[in-house]
Amino acid sequence: MVVRPVRRADLDHVIAIDTLVTGIEKRQYWQRVYKRYGVASKGEQRWFLVALAEKRVVGFLIGEVRDWEFGSPPCGWVFAIDVDPQARQSGIGARLLAALTTELQRTGVRKLRTLLSHENTLILSFFRSQGMMAAPLIPLEMDVAP
Ligand SMILES: CC(C)(COP(=O)(O)OP(=O)(O)OC[C@H]1O[C@@H](n2cnc3c(N)ncnc32)[C@H](O)[C@@H]1OP(=O)(O)O)[C@@H](O)C(=O)NCCC(=O)NCCS
C-alpha cells in the first residue's frame, strides 16, 4: 500500500468512495476541496492524501494546520477520513493517519484534533485506537434560520 498526495486523476475515485460512504454525491464540493487542499497545498500545511492498494484508490484523508484559532497554538486537524468499505480493517485508515502525523511532526506541530458525531461509533473506535482522547473543548451550535 502507498500513501501519497492526491492527484487530479484520483478525484473520481475519491468522489466514488465518499458517495458510497455518505450516500450523497458532492462533485462540486470535491472540486473545491481539491483546489484548496490538493493543488494549492505545497508548503501550506494542508494535506489531501490518498491510499492506493494495487494502484487503486482505497482511502483518503484531508487535514491541515490551523494557527491560533479557538484560542489554541498551531494545531493539526483531520476533518475527513474515509476508506473504501471493501478495503477496511486492513490498516489503511491507520496508515493515512500516520502519514498526517508524520507531516505534522515535520512542521513542529504537537497536537492533532478532530470532531466527530456522537452517533458515529465506528470513527470514534478508530480514532481512540490511534490514541486520540477527549479534548478540553466544547463544540457549540445554534440555529440561525430567520
Ligand atoms: C474509520 C475508518 C477510516 C477506519 O479505516 P480502516 O482502514 O478500516 O481502519 P484500520 O484497519 O486502520 O483500523 C485501525 C483500528 O481502528 C479500529 N477499527 C477499525 N474498524 C473498526 C470497526 N469496524 N469496529 C471497531 N473498531 C474498528 C480498530 O481498533 C483497528 O485496529 P485493529 O485492526 O488492531 O483492531 C473506516 O472505517 C471508514 O472510512 N469509516 C467511515 C468513516 C466516516 O464515517 N467518515 C466520516 C467522518 S470523517
Coordinates of C-alpha atoms in Angstrom, one line a residue, residues 3-143:
V3 CA 0.1 6.8 0.7
R4 CA 0.8 9.9 -1.3
P5 CA -0.7 13.4 -2.1
V6 CA -3.8 13.3 -4.2
R7 CA -3.6 13.8 -8.0
R8 CA -6.3 15.1 -10.3
A9 CA -6.8 11.6 -11.7
D10 CA -7.7 10.3 -8.2
L11 CA -10.6 12.7 -7.7
D12 CA -13.3 10.5 -9.4
H13 CA -12.2 7.6 -7.1
V14 CA -12.3 9.8 -4.0
I15 CA -15.8 11.0 -5.0
A16 CA -16.9 7.4 -5.6
I17 CA -15.8 6.4 -2.1
D18 CA -17.4 9.4 -0.5
T19 CA -20.6 8.8 -2.4
L20 CA -20.6 5.1 -1.3
V21 CA -20.0 6.0 2.4
T22 CA -22.3 9.1 2.7
G23 CA -24.9 8.3 0.1
I24 CA -24.6 11.8 -1.4
E25 CA -22.6 12.7 -4.4
K26 CA -20.9 16.2 -4.0
R27 CA -18.8 16.7 -7.1
Q28 CA -18.5 20.5 -6.9
Y29 CA -17.6 20.3 -3.2
W30 CA -14.8 17.8 -4.0
Q31 CA -13.5 20.0 -6.8
R32 CA -13.3 22.9 -4.4
V33 CA -11.5 20.7 -1.8
Y34 CA -9.1 19.5 -4.5
K35 CA -8.2 23.1 -5.4
R36 CA -7.7 24.1 -1.8
Y37 CA -6.0 21.1 -0.4
G38 CA -4.7 19.2 -3.4
V39 CA -3.4 21.7 -5.9
A40 CA -2.6 24.6 -3.6
S41 CA -1.2 22.6 -0.8
K42 CA 2.6 22.7 -1.4
G43 CA 4.3 24.3 1.6
E44 CA 0.9 25.4 3.0
Q45 CA 0.4 22.9 5.8
R46 CA -2.6 21.4 4.1
W47 CA -2.8 17.7 3.2
F48 CA -5.1 15.8 0.9
L49 CA -3.7 12.2 0.9
V50 CA -4.8 9.1 -0.8
A51 CA -4.0 5.5 0.0
L52 CA -3.5 3.1 -3.0
A53 CA -3.6 -0.7 -3.0
E54 CA -2.5 -2.3 -6.3
K55 CA -2.7 1.2 -7.8
R56 CA -6.4 1.6 -6.8
V57 CA -7.5 4.5 -4.6
V58 CA -8.9 2.8 -1.4
G59 CA -9.0 5.7 1.0
F60 CA -8.3 9.3 1.6
L61 CA -7.6 11.8 4.4
I62 CA -7.8 15.6 4.5
G63 CA -6.1 17.7 7.2
E64 CA -4.4 20.9 7.9
V65 CA -2.8 23.1 10.5
R66 CA -4.9 25.9 11.9
D67 CA -2.9 28.7 13.6
W68 CA -4.2 30.4 16.8
E69 CA -7.9 29.6 16.1
F70 CA -10.2 28.7 19.0
G71 CA -7.5 30.3 21.3
S72 CA -5.1 27.4 20.5
P73 CA -1.5 27.4 19.4
P74 CA -1.0 25.9 15.9
C75 CA -2.8 22.6 15.9
G76 CA -3.3 19.9 13.3
W77 CA -6.9 19.0 12.3
V78 CA -8.1 16.0 10.5
F79 CA -11.5 16.7 9.0
A80 CA -12.1 13.9 6.6
I81 CA -11.0 10.3 6.5
D82 CA -12.7 7.5 4.5
V83 CA -11.7 4.0 3.5
D84 CA -13.5 2.0 0.8
P85 CA -15.8 -0.3 2.7
Q86 CA -14.3 -3.3 0.9
A87 CA -10.8 -2.4 2.0
R88 CA -11.4 -1.7 5.7
Q89 CA -9.9 -3.3 8.7
S90 CA -6.6 -3.9 7.0
G91 CA -4.7 -0.9 8.4
I92 CA -5.4 1.7 5.6
G93 CA -7.0 4.2 8.0
A94 CA -4.1 3.9 10.4
R95 CA -1.6 4.4 7.6
L96 CA -3.4 7.5 6.4
L97 CA -3.5 9.0 9.9
A98 CA 0.2 8.1 10.5
A99 CA 1.1 9.9 7.3
L100 CA -0.6 13.0 8.6
T101 CA 1.1 12.8 12.0
T102 CA 4.5 12.4 10.3
E103 CA 3.8 15.6 8.3
L104 CA 2.7 17.4 11.5
Q105 CA 5.8 16.3 13.3
R106 CA 7.9 17.7 10.5
T107 CA 6.3 21.1 10.8
G108 CA 6.7 21.2 14.5
V109 CA 3.0 20.8 15.4
R110 CA 2.5 18.8 18.5
K111 CA -1.3 18.3 18.6
L112 CA -3.9 16.7 16.3
R113 CA -7.6 17.2 16.7
T114 CA -10.8 16.2 15.0
L115 CA -14.6 16.5 15.5
L116 CA -17.0 13.6 15.2
S117 CA -20.6 12.9 15.5
H118 CA -21.9 11.3 18.7
E119 CA -23.6 8.6 16.7
N120 CA -20.5 7.6 14.7
T121 CA -19.1 4.9 16.9
L122 CA -17.0 3.5 14.1
I123 CA -15.0 6.6 13.6
L124 CA -14.8 7.0 17.4
S125 CA -13.4 3.5 17.8
F126 CA -10.9 4.2 15.1
F127 CA -9.6 7.5 16.5
R128 CA -9.5 6.0 20.0
S129 CA -7.5 3.1 18.7
Q130 CA -5.0 5.6 17.2
G131 CA -4.5 7.3 20.6
M132 CA -6.9 10.2 20.4
M133 CA -8.7 11.2 23.6
A134 CA -11.5 13.6 24.6
A135 CA -10.2 17.1 24.2
P136 CA -10.7 20.0 26.6
L137 CA -13.0 21.8 24.1
I138 CA -16.8 22.0 23.9
P139 CA -18.5 22.2 20.4
L140 CA -21.4 24.6 20.4
E141 CA -24.0 25.4 17.7
M142 CA -27.3 27.3 17.3
D143 CA -29.9 27.8 14.6

